[in-house]
C-alpha cells in the first residue's frame, strides 16, 4: 500500500490539509489556500476522473470579482479562458403574476438621504404621477435593459460573471498546481477515524493510496462523504420553505448576442434559467417533484429553448438546507457538502467563496480550538439563514394562484425574520439590513416591489420637498443614468474588444 504523508513533529500543528473533491469548490479552496497560506501548508486534493462535475453553477454575483483579485487573477485573461460574459442582474418573468417581468439588478438605485433611502423619494414620485420604473434610476438596471455594458473601473458598474463552470474549475486547478498543490487521482474507499478524538486521520483511496492529514476539507458535493458520511453531522432541511428539489440542465448553441443578465422564467411548478456564454447558453429548469414529473419537466425545458441543444438533458436531485455544523472536529465542508439554498439568485459559488474566506480568517494554524469551530459555525448559520430568507421571498410574495405549486408558495408559513421584513416594508417602505448581509437594501427593495409588495407609506421627510423639487430631483438622477448608459458600447461590442475567447 502506497502512503502519502509528511513528517509532523508537532501533532497539534496544522500542516497537512487534504481536500476531498475537485470541481469549483475543491479547486477554489485549493487555489486560495495555496496562494495565501501555501508556504506553511502541505496541500493535497483528491479527485476522480470517473466522478463527473455537476458544472451548472454558471451565473455568479459581484463578490466573486473581489475573490479573483485576492488570487491575483487578471480579469481579461480569465474571461477569455472561461468564455465568460458579464452579468448586471437577473430578469424574473412570471414570478409575481403571469406575463409580468422585472429585473433584480446589481448596484445602487438613486441617491440616499440621511433620513430615508431612495425608495421613499421614488414612492412619493409615484404618488404624484411620476411613473418611471424603479430601475430607471439604477445604471446597472438601465444598461441591462439596453443590452449595454462597460467594465472599466471608470464606469463604476457593479457586475458579475456568466462563466463555464468546468473551465473555471480547470483555470483554478492550474493556478493551484502552480502553487504546489498535489493532485491525487482516485475515489475515497474508506475514512479513518481516531477512536479517542473522533477526528479524521486518513483517507484510503480505491487504488490503495493512504492519505494522511491534519485538516480535511469536504468538497464531495451532495454526498458529503466526510462531514456526513463519516462524521454524521446532521442536516437542517429547508424543503418546506424552498419547495423545489430537482433540476434538469442542458446546453444549447449560442442564441444571438448574449444578454448582460441571467433570466429566471417561472413555470407552473418551478422556473427555468438561461445563462448566456460566449460560445453557448446554459439552460435548466428547477422544479418541485411533488407537482410534476421528470418527463414533463424535461419536455417543458426542451420546448422553451431559444436555440438547438448540444447536450442531452441531465437531471439532478438535491435537498435544500444546511449542514448543522459546517465545521465538525477536523473537517470543514465547503460547497454543496455544507448545504444548498437554491440557484435562483446564483449564490452557490458565492457560498463556496464565503466559506473559504471564513476559513482563512479562522484558520487553526497551531491547533483546532472549539472556540474557532463555534465561531465558524455561527457565522455560517447566520449567512445561510439570511440568504434563505431572501430566496423564500421570491416564492412567498406572489399573486399567482393558477397552479397548486404557486398556491402552496403563497400560503406557506415563513420564518419570522422574513415575515417581519415583509411587513415592515409593506407598512413603512423600510428595509433594515445588518452590516454582514449579502443582499443589501437595493436587492430587497427591487425584489419586494418586483414581486408586488408596494409600501402603503413612505418617510415623511420627502414631503419637505415641493412637487417641483421632487420632480427635479428624480429627473436629474434619471438623466444622469440615461447619459451614462447612452455612452456605453453594447455588451457584445465590449466582449469583442475586451475578452473575446479564441
Short mmCIF file of C-alpha atoms in Angstrom, two decimals:
data_model
loop_
_atom_site.label_atom_id
_atom_site.label_comp_id
_atom_site.label_asym_id
_atom_site.label_seq_id
_atom_site.Cartn_x
_atom_site.Cartn_y
_atom_site.Cartn_z
CA UNK A 1 0.00 0.00 0.00
CA UNK A 2 1.33 3.43 -1.00
CA UNK A 3 1.21 6.13 1.69
CA UNK A 4 1.05 9.87 1.05
CA UNK A 5 2.16 11.70 4.20
CA UNK A 6 4.62 14.17 5.64
CA UNK A 7 6.73 14.17 8.79
CA UNK A 8 4.99 16.03 11.58
CA UNK A 9 6.95 16.62 14.74
CA UNK A 10 4.17 18.56 16.38
CA UNK A 11 0.91 16.63 16.39
CA UNK A 12 -1.08 19.74 17.26
CA UNK A 13 0.22 21.95 14.45
CA UNK A 14 -1.90 22.01 11.27
CA UNK A 15 0.41 21.36 8.36
CA UNK A 16 -1.25 18.74 6.13
CA UNK A 17 -4.51 19.85 4.51
CA UNK A 18 -6.42 17.28 2.47
CA UNK A 19 -9.19 18.47 0.13
CA UNK A 20 -11.63 15.71 -0.81
CA UNK A 21 -13.22 16.52 -4.18
CA UNK A 22 -12.45 18.78 -7.13
CA UNK A 23 -14.91 20.87 -9.10
CA UNK A 24 -15.43 24.54 -8.33
CA UNK A 25 -15.47 24.01 -4.54
CA UNK A 26 -12.32 21.90 -4.39
CA UNK A 27 -10.20 23.94 -6.73
CA UNK A 28 -11.38 27.30 -5.37
CA UNK A 29 -10.31 26.07 -1.94
CA UNK A 30 -7.00 24.70 -3.17
CA UNK A 31 -6.16 27.85 -5.14
CA UNK A 32 -6.98 30.09 -2.18
CA UNK A 33 -5.11 28.14 0.48
CA UNK A 34 -2.06 27.71 -1.72
CA UNK A 35 -1.98 31.36 -2.76
CA UNK A 36 -2.49 32.89 0.68
CA UNK A 37 -1.28 30.24 3.15
CA UNK A 38 0.68 27.86 0.97
CA UNK A 39 4.14 28.49 2.43
CA UNK A 40 3.12 26.93 5.73
CA UNK A 41 0.93 24.09 4.43
CA UNK A 42 1.21 20.82 2.57
CA UNK A 43 -1.97 20.71 0.46
CA UNK A 44 -3.34 17.68 -1.38
CA UNK A 45 -6.53 17.42 -3.41
CA UNK A 46 -8.22 14.13 -4.21
CA UNK A 47 -10.48 13.84 -7.23
CA UNK A 48 -11.55 11.12 -9.62
CA UNK A 49 -11.95 11.40 -13.37
CA UNK A 50 -14.78 8.88 -13.02
CA UNK A 51 -16.88 11.27 -10.91
CA UNK A 52 -18.43 13.93 -13.12
CA UNK A 53 -18.84 17.54 -12.08
CA UNK A 54 -22.32 19.00 -11.76
CA UNK A 55 -20.99 22.08 -13.54
CA UNK A 56 -24.22 24.09 -13.76
CA UNK A 57 -23.37 26.95 -11.35
CA UNK A 58 -22.51 29.25 -14.23
CA UNK A 59 -24.00 32.54 -13.02
CA UNK A 60 -22.27 34.44 -10.23
CA UNK A 61 -22.70 37.60 -8.13
CA UNK A 62 -20.32 40.59 -7.76
CA UNK A 63 -18.25 39.48 -4.72
CA UNK A 64 -16.52 36.90 -6.94
CA UNK A 65 -14.62 39.77 -8.56
CA UNK A 66 -13.01 40.61 -5.21
CA UNK A 67 -12.22 36.95 -4.63
CA UNK A 68 -10.48 36.71 -8.02
CA UNK A 69 -8.49 39.84 -7.25
CA UNK A 70 -7.26 38.25 -4.00
CA UNK A 71 -5.96 35.36 -6.09
CA UNK A 72 -4.20 37.76 -8.46
CA UNK A 73 -6.37 36.76 -11.41
CA UNK A 74 -6.30 39.03 -14.45
CA UNK A 75 -9.91 39.62 -15.48
CA UNK A 76 -9.32 39.81 -19.24
CA UNK A 77 -7.34 36.58 -19.35
CA UNK A 78 -9.80 34.91 -17.02
CA UNK A 79 -12.86 35.87 -19.05
CA UNK A 80 -11.25 34.72 -22.29
CA UNK A 81 -10.37 31.38 -20.72
CA UNK A 82 -13.78 30.66 -19.18
CA UNK A 83 -15.56 32.09 -22.26
CA UNK A 84 -17.46 34.37 -19.98
CA UNK A 85 -19.95 37.17 -20.41
CA UNK A 86 -20.97 39.90 -17.98
CA UNK A 87 -23.95 39.92 -15.65
CA UNK A 88 -25.72 43.04 -14.39
CA UNK A 89 -28.58 41.24 -12.68
CA UNK A 90 -31.40 38.72 -13.12
CA UNK A 91 -34.61 39.13 -15.08
CA UNK A 92 -37.62 37.48 -13.42
CA UNK A 93 -40.53 36.55 -15.66
CA UNK A 94 -43.93 35.27 -14.46
CA UNK A 95 -42.97 35.23 -10.77
CA UNK A 96 -45.40 37.71 -9.26
CA UNK A 97 -48.02 37.32 -11.99
CA UNK A 98 -48.30 35.61 -15.35
CA UNK A 99 -46.69 37.61 -18.17
CA UNK A 100 -45.00 40.17 -15.90
CA UNK A 101 -41.28 40.90 -15.72
CA UNK A 102 -38.79 42.77 -13.55
CA UNK A 103 -35.02 42.89 -13.14
CA UNK A 104 -33.15 42.48 -9.88
CA UNK A 105 -30.04 44.43 -10.82
CA UNK A 106 -26.75 44.95 -9.05
CA UNK A 107 -25.56 48.37 -7.94
CA UNK A 108 -27.20 51.28 -6.17
CA UNK A 109 -30.52 52.84 -7.13
CA UNK A 110 -30.89 56.61 -6.89
CA UNK A 111 -29.32 58.57 -4.03
CA UNK A 112 -29.78 58.17 -0.29
CA UNK A 113 -30.79 60.99 2.03
CA UNK A 114 -29.69 60.95 5.67
CA UNK A 115 -33.28 60.44 6.78
CA UNK A 116 -34.52 57.99 4.18
CA UNK A 117 -33.39 55.73 1.39
CA UNK A 118 -34.18 56.40 -2.24
CA UNK A 119 -37.29 54.22 -2.35
CA UNK A 120 -39.10 56.80 -0.22
CA UNK A 121 -38.48 59.51 -2.82
CA UNK A 122 -39.46 57.12 -5.59
CA UNK A 123 -42.74 56.21 -3.87
CA UNK A 124 -43.54 59.88 -3.31
CA UNK A 125 -42.96 60.44 -7.02
CA UNK A 126 -45.37 57.63 -7.87
CA UNK A 127 -48.00 59.21 -5.66
CA UNK A 128 -47.53 62.49 -7.56
CA UNK A 129 -47.77 60.90 -11.02
CA UNK A 130 -44.07 60.35 -11.83
CA UNK A 131 -44.36 56.82 -13.22
CA UNK A 132 -40.83 55.82 -14.25
CA UNK A 133 -39.93 52.32 -13.08
CA UNK A 134 -37.70 51.98 -10.05
CA UNK A 135 -34.85 50.55 -12.14
CA UNK A 136 -34.75 53.67 -14.32
CA UNK A 137 -32.69 55.26 -11.53
CA UNK A 138 -30.07 52.47 -11.48
CA UNK A 139 -27.27 52.39 -14.11
CA UNK A 140 -26.93 48.59 -13.92
CA UNK A 141 -30.65 48.09 -14.47
CA UNK A 142 -30.82 50.56 -17.36
CA UNK A 143 -27.73 49.08 -19.03
CA UNK A 144 -29.12 45.55 -18.69
CA UNK A 145 -32.38 46.53 -20.38
CA UNK A 146 -30.47 48.31 -23.13
CA UNK A 147 -28.12 45.36 -23.71
CA UNK A 148 -25.11 47.53 -22.90
CA UNK A 149 -22.01 47.11 -20.76
CA UNK A 150 -18.81 48.91 -19.84
CA UNK A 151 -16.49 47.11 -17.45
CA UNK A 152 -13.68 49.57 -16.89
CA UNK A 153 -13.13 50.88 -13.39
CA UNK A 154 -14.17 54.30 -14.66
CA UNK A 155 -17.66 53.01 -15.43
CA UNK A 156 -18.19 52.05 -11.78
CA UNK A 157 -20.76 49.44 -12.73
CA UNK A 158 -21.36 46.67 -10.22
CA UNK A 159 -21.27 43.41 -12.16
CA UNK A 160 -20.65 39.70 -12.00
CA UNK A 161 -19.85 36.95 -14.49
CA UNK A 162 -21.50 34.24 -16.50
CA UNK A 163 -18.86 31.53 -16.92
CA UNK A 164 -18.32 27.94 -17.97
CA UNK A 165 -18.11 26.19 -14.58
CA UNK A 166 -15.93 23.38 -15.92
CA UNK A 167 -13.45 25.82 -17.45
CA UNK A 168 -13.47 27.86 -14.22
CA UNK A 169 -12.57 24.78 -12.17
CA UNK A 170 -9.77 23.93 -14.65
CA UNK A 171 -8.49 27.51 -14.50
CA UNK A 172 -8.25 27.37 -10.71
CA UNK A 173 -6.77 23.88 -10.91
CA UNK A 174 -3.83 25.14 -12.95
CA UNK A 175 -3.39 28.06 -10.55
CA UNK A 176 -3.38 25.74 -7.54
CA UNK A 177 -0.99 23.24 -9.11
CA UNK A 178 1.41 26.07 -9.96
CA UNK A 179 1.43 26.98 -6.25
CA UNK A 180 2.41 23.47 -5.15
CA UNK A 181 -0.92 21.72 -4.54
CA UNK A 182 -0.63 17.96 -5.14
CA UNK A 183 -3.46 16.32 -7.07
CA UNK A 184 -4.23 12.67 -6.24
CA UNK A 185 -6.36 10.58 -8.57
CA UNK A 186 -8.82 8.18 -7.00
CA UNK A 187 -12.12 7.63 -5.25
CA UNK A 188 -12.40 7.51 -1.47
CA UNK A 189 -12.97 3.96 -0.27
CA UNK A 190 -12.62 4.45 3.48
CA UNK A 191 -12.34 7.24 6.04
CA UNK A 192 -10.10 6.52 9.04
CA UNK A 193 -11.35 7.90 12.39
CA UNK A 194 -9.33 8.20 15.59
CA UNK A 195 -11.30 6.21 18.19
CA UNK A 196 -10.45 8.60 21.02
CA UNK A 197 -10.88 12.06 19.48
CA UNK A 198 -13.29 11.18 16.66
CA UNK A 199 -11.05 13.15 14.29
CA UNK A 200 -10.45 12.03 10.73
CA UNK A 201 -6.91 10.72 10.36
CA UNK A 202 -6.70 9.11 6.92
CA UNK A 203 -8.50 8.64 3.62
CA UNK A 204 -7.98 5.36 1.77
CA UNK A 205 -8.42 5.54 -2.00
CA UNK A 206 -9.66 2.81 -4.32
CA UNK A 207 -6.15 2.40 -5.73
CA UNK A 208 -4.73 1.61 -2.29
CA UNK A 209 -3.24 5.04 -1.59
CA UNK A 210 -3.42 6.08 2.08
CA UNK A 211 -3.66 9.85 2.53
CA UNK A 212 -2.87 11.26 5.98
CA UNK A 213 -3.86 14.75 7.08
CA UNK A 214 -4.37 17.15 9.95
CA UNK A 215 -7.29 19.12 8.46
CA UNK A 216 -9.78 17.72 5.95
CA UNK A 217 -11.91 19.83 3.59
CA UNK A 218 -15.05 18.07 2.33
CA UNK A 219 -15.80 19.20 -1.23
CA UNK A 220 -17.54 15.96 -2.23
CA UNK A 221 -20.81 17.66 -3.20
CA UNK A 222 -24.22 16.46 -2.14
CA UNK A 223 -22.78 13.11 -0.99
CA UNK A 224 -20.92 14.92 1.85
CA UNK A 225 -18.65 11.89 2.11
CA UNK A 226 -16.67 13.15 5.12
CA UNK A 227 -18.80 15.65 7.04
CA UNK A 228 -21.90 13.46 6.94
CA UNK A 229 -20.86 10.02 5.71
CA UNK A 230 -18.03 9.69 8.25
CA UNK A 231 -18.92 12.18 10.99
CA UNK A 232 -22.76 12.01 10.96
CA UNK A 233 -23.00 15.76 11.44
CA UNK A 234 -26.71 16.20 10.72
CA UNK A 235 -28.71 18.35 8.30
CA UNK A 236 -31.34 21.07 8.71
CA UNK A 237 -33.81 20.91 5.82
CA UNK A 238 -35.30 23.97 4.14
CA UNK A 239 -37.57 21.81 1.99
CA UNK A 240 -40.82 23.10 3.50
CA UNK A 241 -39.73 26.69 2.77
CA UNK A 242 -38.00 26.28 -0.59
CA UNK A 243 -40.07 23.56 -2.27
CA UNK A 244 -38.08 22.85 -5.46
CA UNK A 245 -35.93 19.73 -5.17
CA UNK A 246 -34.87 18.75 -8.71
CA UNK A 247 -33.19 20.39 -11.68
CA UNK A 248 -32.69 19.39 -15.29
CA UNK A 249 -29.89 21.07 -17.27
CA UNK A 250 -28.99 21.22 -20.95
CA UNK A 251 -26.58 23.27 -23.04
CA UNK A 252 -27.58 24.90 -26.32
CA UNK A 253 -25.94 26.69 -29.18
CA UNK A 254 -25.28 30.41 -28.86
CA UNK A 255 -28.54 32.30 -29.37
CA UNK A 256 -27.71 35.71 -30.85
CA UNK A 257 -25.88 38.37 -28.88
CA UNK A 258 -25.66 37.47 -25.17
CA UNK A 259 -27.85 39.38 -22.74
CA UNK A 260 -25.91 41.05 -19.90
CA UNK A 261 -28.12 39.34 -17.33
CA UNK A 262 -29.42 35.94 -16.30
CA UNK A 263 -33.05 35.00 -16.96
CA UNK A 264 -35.30 33.20 -14.47
CA UNK A 265 -38.64 32.30 -16.07
CA UNK A 266 -41.33 30.86 -13.80
CA UNK A 267 -43.49 27.89 -14.84
CA UNK A 268 -46.42 26.20 -13.14
CA UNK A 269 -44.21 24.15 -10.78
CA UNK A 270 -40.81 25.81 -10.82
CA UNK A 271 -38.68 28.05 -13.00
CA UNK A 272 -36.23 27.99 -15.91
CA UNK A 273 -32.81 29.60 -16.20
CA UNK A 274 -30.92 30.94 -19.21
CA UNK A 275 -27.23 31.85 -18.82
CA UNK A 276 -25.52 33.20 -21.97
CA UNK A 277 -21.82 32.46 -22.51
CA UNK A 278 -19.64 33.45 -25.44
CA UNK A 279 -19.87 30.05 -27.11
CA UNK A 280 -23.15 28.57 -25.85
CA UNK A 281 -26.08 29.04 -23.48
CA UNK A 282 -26.56 27.22 -20.19
CA UNK A 283 -30.20 26.24 -19.67
CA UNK A 284 -32.03 24.48 -16.92
CA UNK A 285 -35.32 24.03 -15.15
CA UNK A 286 -35.72 23.87 -11.37
CA UNK A 287 -38.91 22.15 -10.22
CA UNK A 288 -40.77 20.54 -7.36
CA UNK A 289 -41.15 16.81 -7.86
CA UNK A 290 -44.39 16.81 -5.85
CA UNK A 291 -46.12 18.80 -8.58
CA UNK A 292 -44.71 17.44 -11.83
CA UNK A 293 -42.80 14.50 -13.29
CA UNK A 294 -39.27 14.38 -14.67
CA UNK A 295 -40.72 13.72 -18.12
CA UNK A 296 -42.96 16.80 -18.07
CA UNK A 297 -40.14 18.98 -16.74
CA UNK A 298 -37.73 17.81 -19.45
CA UNK A 299 -40.35 18.33 -22.15
CA UNK A 300 -41.13 21.84 -20.86
CA UNK A 301 -37.46 22.79 -20.84
CA UNK A 302 -36.78 21.39 -24.31
CA UNK A 303 -39.84 23.18 -25.72
CA UNK A 304 -38.68 26.52 -24.30
CA UNK A 305 -35.12 26.65 -25.62
CA UNK A 306 -34.04 29.57 -27.79
CA UNK A 307 -31.52 27.54 -29.81
CA UNK A 308 -30.77 23.85 -30.61
CA UNK A 309 -29.49 21.64 -27.79
CA UNK A 310 -25.87 20.43 -27.96
CA UNK A 311 -26.06 18.09 -24.95
CA UNK A 312 -28.59 15.65 -23.57
CA UNK A 313 -30.64 16.89 -20.61
CA UNK A 314 -29.27 15.78 -17.21
CA UNK A 315 -31.37 15.52 -14.05
CA UNK A 316 -30.06 16.41 -10.58
CA UNK A 317 -31.76 15.74 -7.26
CA UNK A 318 -30.96 17.99 -4.35
CA UNK A 319 -32.04 18.88 -0.84
CA UNK A 320 -32.23 22.49 0.26
CA UNK A 321 -30.84 23.15 3.70
CA UNK A 322 -27.60 23.32 5.62
CA UNK A 323 -25.27 21.02 7.50
CA UNK A 324 -25.85 21.51 11.24
CA UNK A 325 -22.13 22.16 11.57
CA UNK A 326 -20.08 23.36 8.64
CA UNK A 327 -17.00 22.60 10.74
CA UNK A 328 -17.07 19.38 12.75
CA UNK A 329 -13.94 18.21 14.57
CA UNK A 330 -11.13 18.49 11.99
CA UNK A 331 -13.40 18.51 8.95
CA UNK A 332 -14.82 21.56 7.17
CA UNK A 333 -17.48 21.22 4.48
CA UNK A 334 -17.32 23.67 1.58
CA UNK A 335 -19.72 23.90 -1.33
CA UNK A 336 -22.65 21.54 -1.75
CA UNK A 337 -21.34 19.32 1.06
CA UNK A 338 -22.07 22.15 3.50
CA UNK A 339 -25.55 22.87 2.19
CA UNK A 340 -27.54 24.33 -0.66
CA UNK A 341 -30.19 27.02 -0.79
CA UNK A 342 -31.33 27.02 -4.42
CA UNK A 343 -29.95 28.52 -7.64
CA UNK A 344 -32.41 31.37 -8.28
CA UNK A 345 -30.06 34.12 -7.03
CA UNK A 346 -26.79 32.47 -8.11
CA UNK A 347 -25.44 32.00 -4.60
CA UNK A 348 -23.74 28.59 -4.98
CA UNK A 349 -20.28 29.85 -5.97
CA UNK A 350 -20.60 32.77 -3.55
CA UNK A 351 -21.20 30.39 -0.63
CA UNK A 352 -18.05 28.47 -1.60
CA UNK A 353 -16.10 31.71 -1.63
CA UNK A 354 -17.61 32.88 1.67
CA UNK A 355 -16.72 29.59 3.37
CA UNK A 356 -13.15 29.80 2.11
CA UNK A 357 -12.70 33.39 3.30
CA UNK A 358 -14.22 32.47 6.67
CA UNK A 359 -11.80 29.57 6.97
CA UNK A 360 -8.87 31.85 6.07
CA UNK A 361 -9.74 34.24 8.90
CA UNK A 362 -10.23 31.43 11.42
CA UNK A 363 -7.57 29.04 10.16
CA UNK A 364 -6.25 26.84 13.01
CA UNK A 365 -2.51 27.17 12.44
CA UNK A 366 -1.41 25.84 15.83
CA UNK A 367 -4.36 23.77 16.95
CA UNK A 368 -8.06 23.25 16.39
CA UNK A 369 -9.95 25.05 19.15
CA UNK A 370 -13.63 24.69 19.92
CA UNK A 371 -13.97 28.47 20.08
CA UNK A 372 -12.79 28.71 16.47
CA UNK A 373 -15.17 25.96 15.40
CA UNK A 374 -18.11 27.59 17.19
CA UNK A 375 -17.45 30.99 15.62
CA UNK A 376 -17.17 29.49 12.14
CA UNK A 377 -20.43 27.59 12.57
CA UNK A 378 -22.22 30.62 14.00
CA UNK A 379 -21.22 32.81 11.05
CA UNK A 380 -22.13 30.09 8.57
CA UNK A 381 -25.56 29.58 10.09
CA UNK A 382 -26.30 33.31 10.11
CA UNK A 383 -25.28 33.73 6.48
CA UNK A 384 -27.26 30.73 5.29
CA UNK A 385 -30.40 31.84 7.10
CA UNK A 386 -30.25 35.37 5.69
CA UNK A 387 -29.77 34.08 2.16
CA UNK A 388 -32.53 31.53 2.77
CA UNK A 389 -34.97 34.30 3.71
CA UNK A 390 -34.16 36.28 0.57
CA UNK A 391 -34.72 33.23 -1.61
CA UNK A 392 -38.03 32.37 0.10
CA UNK A 393 -39.22 35.91 -0.62
CA UNK A 394 -39.29 35.14 -4.35
CA UNK A 395 -41.73 32.27 -3.80
CA UNK A 396 -43.82 33.65 -0.96
CA UNK A 397 -44.50 37.12 -2.37
CA UNK A 398 -46.54 36.08 -5.39
CA UNK A 399 -50.03 36.82 -6.60
CA UNK A 400 -50.14 33.61 -8.63
CA UNK A 401 -52.91 31.18 -7.72
CA UNK A 402 -53.09 29.43 -11.09
CA UNK A 403 -51.36 26.21 -10.02
CA UNK A 404 -51.10 24.07 -6.85
CA UNK A 405 -47.38 24.86 -6.62
CA UNK A 406 -47.83 28.64 -6.51
CA UNK A 407 -50.81 28.36 -4.17
CA UNK A 408 -48.60 26.38 -1.79
CA UNK A 409 -45.87 29.02 -2.01
CA UNK A 410 -48.29 31.88 -1.42
CA UNK A 411 -49.83 30.23 1.65
CA UNK A 412 -46.77 28.64 3.29
CA UNK A 413 -45.58 29.86 6.67
CA UNK A 414 -42.22 31.59 6.50
CA UNK A 415 -39.56 32.32 9.15
CA UNK A 416 -40.47 35.18 11.47
CA UNK A 417 -37.36 37.06 10.35
CA UNK A 418 -38.73 37.19 6.81
CA UNK A 419 -42.35 37.83 7.84
CA UNK A 420 -41.20 40.85 9.86
CA UNK A 421 -39.12 42.23 6.98
CA UNK A 422 -42.03 41.92 4.55
CA UNK A 423 -44.48 43.57 6.95
CA UNK A 424 -42.05 46.40 7.76
CA UNK A 425 -41.56 47.17 4.07
CA UNK A 426 -45.27 46.89 3.31
CA UNK A 427 -46.23 49.34 6.04
CA UNK A 428 -43.29 51.77 6.01
CA UNK A 429 -41.07 51.15 2.93
CA UNK A 430 -38.18 50.50 5.31
CA UNK A 431 -35.65 47.67 4.97
CA UNK A 432 -33.42 47.12 7.98
CA UNK A 433 -30.18 45.45 6.87
CA UNK A 434 -27.33 44.26 9.06
CA UNK A 435 -23.80 45.08 8.00
CA UNK A 436 -22.81 41.50 7.22
CA UNK A 437 -25.74 40.59 4.95
CA UNK A 438 -25.01 39.52 1.37
CA UNK A 439 -28.16 41.01 -0.16
CA UNK A 440 -28.32 44.71 0.57
CA UNK A 441 -31.05 47.36 0.58
CA UNK A 442 -31.43 47.63 -3.21
CA UNK A 443 -31.77 43.87 -3.65
CA UNK A 444 -34.55 43.59 -1.09
CA UNK A 445 -36.32 46.68 -2.40
CA UNK A 446 -36.19 45.61 -6.05
CA UNK A 447 -37.41 42.08 -5.37
CA UNK A 448 -40.16 43.07 -2.96
CA UNK A 449 -41.57 45.68 -5.33
CA UNK A 450 -40.99 43.41 -8.31
CA UNK A 451 -42.96 40.68 -6.56
CA UNK A 452 -45.83 43.08 -5.96
CA UNK A 453 -45.21 44.35 -2.41
CA UNK A 454 -45.86 48.08 -2.75
CA UNK A 455 -45.48 50.03 0.51
CA UNK A 456 -48.52 51.77 1.94
CA UNK A 457 -46.50 54.72 3.24
CA UNK A 458 -43.14 56.43 2.80
CA UNK A 459 -40.92 58.54 5.06
CA UNK A 460 -42.50 61.95 5.60
CA UNK A 461 -39.11 63.67 5.19
CA UNK A 462 -39.81 63.57 1.47
CA UNK A 463 -42.81 65.85 1.88
CA UNK A 464 -40.42 68.63 2.91
CA UNK A 465 -39.70 68.92 -0.81
CA UNK A 466 -42.15 70.71 -3.08
CA UNK A 467 -43.60 68.79 -6.02
CA UNK A 468 -41.29 70.71 -8.33
CA UNK A 469 -38.22 69.97 -6.23
CA UNK A 470 -39.06 66.26 -6.10
CA UNK A 471 -39.62 66.09 -9.85
CA UNK A 472 -36.30 67.87 -10.48
CA UNK A 473 -34.50 65.56 -8.03
CA UNK A 474 -35.84 62.42 -9.70
CA UNK A 475 -35.41 63.61 -13.28
CA UNK A 476 -31.84 64.66 -12.51
CA UNK A 477 -30.91 61.17 -11.34
CA UNK A 478 -32.65 59.52 -14.27
CA UNK A 479 -30.98 61.90 -16.69
CA UNK A 480 -27.54 61.05 -15.33
CA UNK A 481 -28.31 57.32 -15.69
CA UNK A 482 -29.57 57.77 -19.26
CA UNK A 483 -26.46 59.75 -20.22
CA UNK A 484 -24.11 57.13 -18.79
CA UNK A 485 -25.89 54.24 -20.48
CA UNK A 486 -26.14 56.00 -23.84
CA UNK A 487 -22.34 56.30 -23.92
CA UNK A 488 -21.76 52.59 -23.30
CA UNK A 489 -20.99 50.05 -26.04
CA UNK A 490 -23.24 47.06 -26.47
CA UNK A 491 -22.49 44.02 -24.35
CA UNK A 492 -21.26 42.13 -27.43
CA UNK A 493 -19.07 45.03 -28.55
CA UNK A 494 -17.41 45.22 -25.15
CA UNK A 495 -16.75 41.46 -25.09
CA UNK A 496 -15.28 41.57 -28.60
CA UNK A 497 -12.94 44.37 -27.60
CA UNK A 498 -12.04 43.24 -24.10
CA UNK A 499 -12.14 39.46 -23.70
CA UNK A 500 -13.23 37.64 -26.83
CA UNK A 501 -12.50 33.93 -26.49
CA UNK A 502 -10.48 32.20 -29.18
#
